[in-house]
Amino acid sequence: SHKAVAVCRVSAESPCKCLDEATGKYIDLNGLANRDGQAAFTAQDSSGQLINHYQYNPCLSFSTNSTSCENVAVCELNSLTGAQYALGSQQGAEFTQLPADPDQLALRYQYDGAEDRRVTYVALTCDPDVRVPLFAYVSEGPPGTFYFNLTSACACPGGCADAPMRCDELLGGRNCSCALRNTSGQFQGLVNILTLNDPYNPLNVNVNGNNKIHFNPCSDMEHVRFFPNQCDGMTVCYAEGDRAVDYGRGYTGKFSGNLQADAVLTYTSEDGNRSTVITLVCDPDERHAPQLILAAPVTGELIQLEMRTVCACPGGCENPQITCAPQPDDCSCKMSQDLGTFSLSDLNNPNAPLHAVGPDLINYYYNPCSN
């Protein structure tokens, strides 16, 4: 990551968009704004006491449940007293430099109250690889002047468009495939993650050493290995010690797109209180097991993940699927695309069939090829 350009001329189209004259490209934050009247980003102070929480929405005003933070850009909430304070409004917001660092581009917001004035600087850090923007509290000082940092590909010249791509779910796609289209509606290709579906052996990522997030695309998990039964019925499961927390059910899955031309999958828990946002990042080199990455710290309401895989590339895992034509011995088939012959004949033993004990403690026996 690196600093955004220090000098940026504001566009006549939007006060949230500026032109880097060195490259001739725009830094455009419009696509990061939440448009439902709520803040797009939250942060907490770095004291470790978790007393002050902050909400921020670039470009568009938002309101909380208090008249103290009505039509604001930045708001502070004190978790002990419940008090809220406006730290800046969209009116008069401007691209500028940090007072202590003239090479750092920032957005400056101001709030003028009856008795006090507060100023907020949001430093813009360019990182082309950050699909999920990171918003962090930095410091306060002098009193009434607040500093935050926003890291995003959108802080890079040309990093983001002013509107996200869209990915239209295919009829019968089981929340597993979508048609990626640009802002003009032009088809960019099919994103298909069906081949990654494995409800018994989901993808996972470690969190804080002992905890783990399990995720299975396309369907809910069943009898997850090393964590039996507790994650059953979930598509996203947060295993916190011996406790399983529902962060998403398969039937709630919805496709969308982002500003970097990625498909995005969002899941919601059964009670509607938690959700998971998974950015599907096209990576032609990840042709086998996808790489699952924690994109931001887990909160009580949200998990943000990135899944890097060739299947996230438009057309990367499209049909035609590999087929296998049965052979006369009823124990083998010839695979398409010249992949050879698949045979179970070496496993055929009617006197000593394969044996497994199911989770219901019932014995199961199987012999391929013959009774």
Coordinates of C-alpha atoms in Angstrom, one line a residue:
S1 CA 0.0 0.0 0.0
H2 CA 1.1 3.6 -0.5
K3 CA -0.2 7.1 -0.1
A4 CA -2.7 8.4 -2.5
V5 CA -1.5 11.3 -4.7
A6 CA -0.9 14.4 -2.7
V7 CA -2.5 16.8 -5.1
C8 CA -5.8 16.1 -6.6
R9 CA -8.1 18.5 -8.5
V10 CA -11.8 18.1 -7.5
S11 CA -14.0 17.0 -10.4
A12 CA -16.9 19.2 -11.5
E13 CA -19.1 16.0 -11.5
S14 CA -18.7 15.2 -7.8
P15 CA -17.0 16.6 -4.7
C16 CA -16.1 13.0 -3.9
K17 CA -14.0 12.6 -7.1
C18 CA -10.7 14.2 -8.0
L19 CA -8.3 14.2 -10.9
D20 CA -4.7 13.1 -10.5
E21 CA -3.2 15.4 -13.1
A22 CA 0.1 13.3 -13.2
T23 CA -1.7 10.2 -14.5
G24 CA -4.9 11.8 -15.9
K25 CA -7.0 9.3 -13.8
Y26 CA -9.6 9.9 -11.2
I27 CA -9.7 9.0 -7.5
D28 CA -13.4 8.2 -7.1
L29 CA -14.9 7.3 -3.7
N30 CA -18.6 7.5 -4.8
G31 CA -18.9 3.8 -5.1
L32 CA -17.9 3.3 -1.4
A33 CA -20.8 5.4 -0.1
N34 CA -23.7 3.7 1.6
R35 CA -26.9 4.9 -0.1
D36 CA -29.5 3.8 2.5
G37 CA -29.0 6.6 4.9
Q38 CA -26.6 4.6 7.2
A39 CA -22.8 4.7 7.6
A40 CA -20.6 2.6 5.3
F41 CA -17.8 2.2 7.8
T42 CA -17.2 1.8 11.5
A43 CA -14.1 2.0 13.7
Q44 CA -13.2 2.1 17.4
D45 CA -10.6 4.0 19.3
S46 CA -7.2 2.4 19.7
S47 CA -7.1 2.6 23.5
G48 CA -8.3 -0.9 24.0
Q49 CA -11.1 0.2 26.2
L50 CA -13.6 0.2 23.3
I51 CA -15.4 3.2 24.7
N52 CA -15.6 5.4 21.6
H53 CA -17.0 4.0 18.3
Y54 CA -17.0 5.9 15.0
Q55 CA -19.2 5.8 11.9
Y56 CA -18.2 7.2 8.6
N57 CA -19.9 7.5 5.1
P58 CA -18.0 9.1 2.3
C59 CA -19.8 11.3 -0.2
L60 CA -23.3 11.0 1.2
S61 CA -24.8 12.1 4.6
F62 CA -26.2 9.6 7.1
S63 CA -28.1 9.8 10.3
T64 CA -28.1 7.8 13.5
N65 CA -30.8 7.4 16.1
S66 CA -29.8 10.6 17.7
T67 CA -30.5 14.2 16.6
S68 CA -26.8 14.9 17.5
C69 CA -25.7 12.9 14.5
E70 CA -28.3 13.9 11.9
N71 CA -27.1 14.3 8.2
V72 CA -23.5 13.9 9.1
A73 CA -20.4 12.5 7.4
V74 CA -18.7 11.3 10.6
C75 CA -20.1 10.5 14.1
E76 CA -18.6 9.5 17.4
L77 CA -20.6 7.3 19.8
N78 CA -19.7 6.8 23.5
S79 CA -20.7 3.2 24.5
L80 CA -20.7 4.1 28.2
T81 CA -22.8 7.2 28.2
G82 CA -24.7 6.7 24.9
A83 CA -23.7 10.3 23.9
Q84 CA -23.2 11.0 20.2
Y85 CA -21.2 13.8 18.6
A86 CA -21.1 15.0 15.0
L87 CA -17.4 15.1 13.8
G88 CA -18.1 16.5 10.3
S89 CA -20.6 17.1 7.6
Q90 CA -20.6 16.5 3.8
Q91 CA -21.1 20.3 3.3
G92 CA -17.7 21.8 2.7
A93 CA -15.9 18.5 2.5
E94 CA -12.7 18.9 0.6
F95 CA -9.6 17.0 -0.7
T96 CA -6.6 18.4 1.1
Q97 CA -3.3 17.2 2.7
L98 CA -2.7 16.1 6.3
P99 CA -1.5 19.1 8.4
A100 CA 1.6 17.1 9.5
D101 CA 2.2 15.3 6.2
P102 CA 1.9 17.4 3.0
D103 CA 2.5 14.3 0.9
Q104 CA -0.6 12.5 2.2
L105 CA -3.9 13.1 0.5
A106 CA -6.9 13.3 2.8
L107 CA -10.6 14.3 2.9
R108 CA -11.3 17.1 5.4
Y109 CA -14.7 17.4 7.2
Q110 CA -15.9 20.1 9.6
Y111 CA -18.7 20.4 12.1
D112 CA -19.6 23.9 13.4
G113 CA -21.8 23.6 16.5
A114 CA -23.3 26.3 18.7
E115 CA -20.4 26.0 21.2
D116 CA -17.7 24.0 19.5
R117 CA -16.1 23.1 16.2
R118 CA -14.8 19.7 15.3
V119 CA -12.6 18.8 12.3
T120 CA -11.9 15.3 10.9
Y121 CA -9.2 14.2 8.4
V122 CA -9.6 10.9 6.6
A123 CA -6.2 9.9 5.1
L124 CA -6.5 8.0 1.8
T125 CA -4.2 5.1 1.4
C126 CA -4.0 3.5 -2.1
D127 CA -3.8 -0.3 -2.2
P128 CA -4.9 -1.9 -5.5
D129 CA -5.3 -5.3 -3.7
V130 CA -7.7 -4.2 -1.0
R131 CA -11.1 -5.2 -2.4
V132 CA -12.8 -4.6 1.0
P133 CA -12.0 -1.1 2.2
L134 CA -10.4 -0.8 5.6
F135 CA -11.4 2.2 7.8
A136 CA -9.4 2.8 11.0
Y137 CA -9.3 5.3 13.8
V138 CA -5.8 6.9 14.2
S139 CA -5.9 9.6 16.8
E140 CA -7.4 12.7 18.3
G141 CA -5.3 15.7 18.9
P142 CA -5.5 18.6 19.5
P143 CA -8.9 18.1 21.2
G144 CA -11.7 18.3 18.6
T145 CA -9.4 17.2 15.7
F146 CA -9.8 13.6 14.6
Y147 CA -7.7 11.5 12.3
F148 CA -8.7 8.3 10.5
N149 CA -7.3 6.2 7.6
L150 CA -9.2 4.7 4.7
T151 CA -7.3 2.0 2.7
S152 CA -8.8 1.0 -0.6
A153 CA -8.2 0.4 -4.3
C154 CA -10.5 3.3 -4.7
A155 CA -7.9 5.6 -3.2
C156 CA -5.7 4.8 -6.3
P157 CA -5.9 6.9 -9.5
G158 CA -8.2 4.9 -11.8
G159 CA -8.7 2.3 -9.1
C160 CA -12.5 2.4 -9.0
A161 CA -15.4 3.3 -11.2
D162 CA -18.3 5.5 -9.8
A163 CA -20.6 2.5 -9.8
P164 CA -20.1 -1.2 -9.1
M165 CA -20.3 -4.1 -11.5
R166 CA -23.3 -6.4 -11.1
C167 CA -23.5 -10.1 -11.2
D168 CA -27.0 -11.5 -12.1
E169 CA -27.7 -14.9 -10.6
L170 CA -28.6 -17.5 -13.1
L171 CA -32.0 -19.2 -12.9
G172 CA -31.5 -22.4 -11.0
G173 CA -27.9 -21.3 -10.2
R174 CA -28.3 -22.4 -6.5
N175 CA -26.5 -19.1 -5.4
C176 CA -23.5 -20.6 -7.2
S177 CA -23.2 -18.9 -10.6
C178 CA -23.9 -15.4 -12.0
A179 CA -23.5 -13.4 -15.2
L180 CA -21.0 -10.6 -14.6
R181 CA -22.0 -7.3 -16.3
N182 CA -20.4 -3.9 -16.4
T183 CA -22.2 -0.7 -15.6
S184 CA -23.6 -0.5 -19.2
G185 CA -25.1 -4.0 -18.8
Q186 CA -22.6 -5.6 -21.2
F187 CA -21.9 -9.3 -20.4
Q188 CA -18.4 -9.9 -19.2
G189 CA -18.6 -13.7 -18.6
L190 CA -20.0 -16.4 -16.3
V191 CA -18.7 -16.7 -12.7
N192 CA -19.4 -20.3 -11.6
I193 CA -18.2 -21.7 -8.3
L194 CA -20.3 -24.9 -8.3
T195 CA -17.1 -27.1 -8.6
L196 CA -16.0 -25.8 -5.2
N197 CA -19.0 -27.2 -3.4
D198 CA -18.1 -29.8 -0.8
P199 CA -20.5 -29.7 2.2
Y200 CA -18.5 -32.4 4.1
N201 CA -15.1 -30.7 3.7
P202 CA -15.6 -26.9 3.6
L203 CA -13.0 -24.2 3.1
N204 CA -11.7 -22.6 6.3
V205 CA -9.5 -19.8 7.6
N206 CA -8.0 -19.5 11.1
V207 CA -8.9 -16.5 13.2
N208 CA -6.8 -15.5 16.3
G209 CA -5.2 -18.9 16.5
N210 CA -7.9 -21.0 18.1
N211 CA -11.0 -19.9 16.2
K212 CA -11.9 -20.9 12.6
I213 CA -14.3 -19.8 9.9
H214 CA -15.8 -22.6 7.8
F215 CA -17.4 -21.8 4.4
N216 CA -18.9 -24.0 1.8
P217 CA -20.1 -22.4 -1.5
C218 CA -23.5 -23.4 -2.9
S219 CA -24.9 -25.5 -0.1
D220 CA -25.1 -25.8 3.7
M221 CA -22.5 -27.9 5.5
E222 CA -23.1 -31.4 6.8
H223 CA -21.0 -33.3 9.4
V224 CA -17.9 -31.1 9.1
R225 CA -14.7 -33.0 9.7
F226 CA -13.2 -32.2 13.1
F227 CA -16.3 -30.2 14.1
P228 CA -19.2 -32.6 13.7
N229 CA -22.8 -31.6 13.6
Q230 CA -22.5 -28.1 15.1
C231 CA -22.0 -26.3 11.8
D232 CA -24.7 -28.4 10.1
G233 CA -27.2 -26.4 8.1
M234 CA -24.9 -23.3 7.8
T235 CA -23.0 -22.1 4.8
V236 CA -20.8 -19.8 6.9
C237 CA -19.9 -21.0 10.4
Y238 CA -17.7 -19.3 12.9
A239 CA -16.2 -21.9 15.2
E240 CA -15.3 -20.0 18.4
G241 CA -13.8 -22.6 20.7
D242 CA -16.5 -25.3 21.0
R243 CA -19.3 -22.9 20.0
A244 CA -20.6 -22.6 16.4
V245 CA -22.1 -19.3 15.4
D246 CA -24.3 -19.0 12.3
Y247 CA -23.0 -16.2 9.9
G248 CA -24.9 -17.3 6.8
R249 CA -27.4 -19.8 5.4
G250 CA -27.2 -20.9 1.8
Y251 CA -30.7 -20.0 0.8
T252 CA -30.0 -16.3 1.7
G253 CA -27.1 -16.0 -0.7
K254 CA -27.2 -13.0 -3.0
F255 CA -24.8 -12.0 -5.8
S256 CA -23.6 -8.5 -6.5
G257 CA -20.5 -6.9 -7.9
N258 CA -18.0 -4.4 -6.7
L259 CA -15.9 -1.5 -8.1
Q260 CA -13.0 -3.7 -9.1
A261 CA -15.0 -6.0 -11.4
D262 CA -15.3 -8.8 -8.8
A263 CA -18.4 -10.8 -8.0
V264 CA -19.5 -10.6 -4.4
L265 CA -21.6 -13.1 -2.4
T266 CA -23.5 -12.0 0.7
Y267 CA -25.1 -14.5 3.2
T268 CA -27.3 -13.8 6.2
S269 CA -27.8 -15.9 9.4
E270 CA -31.1 -17.6 10.0
D271 CA -32.0 -15.0 12.7
G272 CA -31.0 -12.1 10.4
N273 CA -28.5 -10.7 13.0
R274 CA -25.3 -11.6 11.3
S275 CA -24.0 -11.6 7.7
T276 CA -21.0 -12.6 5.6
V277 CA -19.6 -10.8 2.6
I278 CA -17.3 -12.8 0.3
T279 CA -15.5 -11.1 -2.5
L280 CA -14.7 -13.6 -5.3
V281 CA -11.3 -12.5 -6.6
C282 CA -10.2 -13.7 -10.0
D283 CA -6.9 -15.5 -9.7
P284 CA -5.9 -17.6 -12.7
D285 CA -3.1 -19.3 -10.7
E286 CA -5.4 -20.7 -8.0
R287 CA -6.6 -23.6 -10.1
H288 CA -7.0 -26.2 -7.4
A289 CA -8.0 -25.3 -3.8
P290 CA -9.2 -21.7 -3.5
Q291 CA -7.4 -19.4 -1.2
L292 CA -9.8 -18.1 1.6
I293 CA -8.6 -14.9 3.3
L294 CA -10.0 -12.9 6.2
A295 CA -10.4 -9.4 4.8
A296 CA -11.2 -7.6 8.0
P297 CA -11.5 -8.4 11.7
V298 CA -14.6 -10.5 12.7
T299 CA -17.3 -8.5 14.5
G300 CA -20.5 -9.6 16.2
E301 CA -22.4 -8.8 13.1
L302 CA -20.1 -9.2 10.1
I303 CA -17.5 -11.5 8.5
Q304 CA -15.7 -10.2 5.5
L305 CA -13.7 -12.7 3.4
E306 CA -11.9 -12.9 0.0
M307 CA -11.9 -16.1 -2.0
R308 CA -9.2 -16.2 -4.6
T309 CA -9.8 -18.8 -7.3
V310 CA -9.8 -19.2 -11.1
C311 CA -13.5 -19.9 -10.8
A312 CA -14.0 -16.2 -9.9
C313 CA -12.7 -15.3 -13.3
P314 CA -15.4 -14.7 -15.9
G315 CA -15.5 -18.0 -17.8
G316 CA -12.8 -19.6 -15.6
C317 CA -14.9 -22.6 -14.6
E318 CA -17.5 -22.5 -17.2
N319 CA -19.0 -25.6 -18.9
P320 CA -18.4 -27.8 -20.8
Q321 CA -18.1 -30.0 -17.7
I322 CA -15.9 -33.1 -17.7
T323 CA -18.0 -36.2 -18.6
C324 CA -17.3 -39.9 -18.1
A325 CA -18.7 -42.4 -20.6
P326 CA -19.5 -45.9 -19.1
Q327 CA -17.4 -48.8 -20.4
P328 CA -18.7 -52.4 -21.0
D329 CA -17.3 -53.7 -17.8
D330 CA -19.7 -51.5 -15.7
C331 CA -16.7 -50.6 -13.5
S332 CA -15.0 -47.9 -15.5
C333 CA -15.6 -44.9 -17.7
K334 CA -13.7 -42.9 -20.2
M335 CA -13.3 -39.3 -19.3
S336 CA -13.7 -36.5 -21.8
Q337 CA -11.0 -34.0 -22.9
D338 CA -8.6 -37.0 -23.2
L339 CA -8.1 -37.3 -19.5
G340 CA -7.9 -41.1 -19.6
T341 CA -10.0 -43.9 -18.0
F342 CA -11.4 -43.9 -14.5
S343 CA -11.7 -47.4 -13.0
L344 CA -12.9 -48.9 -9.7
S345 CA -12.1 -52.5 -10.6
D346 CA -9.1 -52.7 -8.1
L347 CA -11.6 -51.9 -5.3
N348 CA -14.0 -54.7 -6.3
N349 CA -14.1 -57.4 -3.5
P350 CA -17.6 -58.8 -2.9
N351 CA -16.3 -60.8 0.1
A352 CA -14.8 -57.8 1.9
P353 CA -16.7 -54.7 0.8
L354 CA -15.8 -51.2 1.9
H355 CA -17.2 -50.3 5.3
A356 CA -18.0 -47.0 7.1
V357 CA -19.9 -46.0 10.2
G358 CA -22.2 -43.0 9.6
P359 CA -22.9 -40.2 12.1
D360 CA -26.1 -42.0 13.0
L361 CA -23.9 -45.0 14.1
I362 CA -25.3 -47.2 11.4
N363 CA -22.9 -49.5 9.5
Y364 CA -22.7 -48.9 5.7
Y365 CA -21.1 -51.3 3.2
Y366 CA -20.3 -50.8 -0.4
N367 CA -18.8 -52.9 -3.1
P368 CA -18.2 -51.3 -6.5
C369 CA -18.8 -53.2 -9.7
S370 CA -20.6 -56.3 -8.4
N371 CA -23.0 -57.5 -5.7

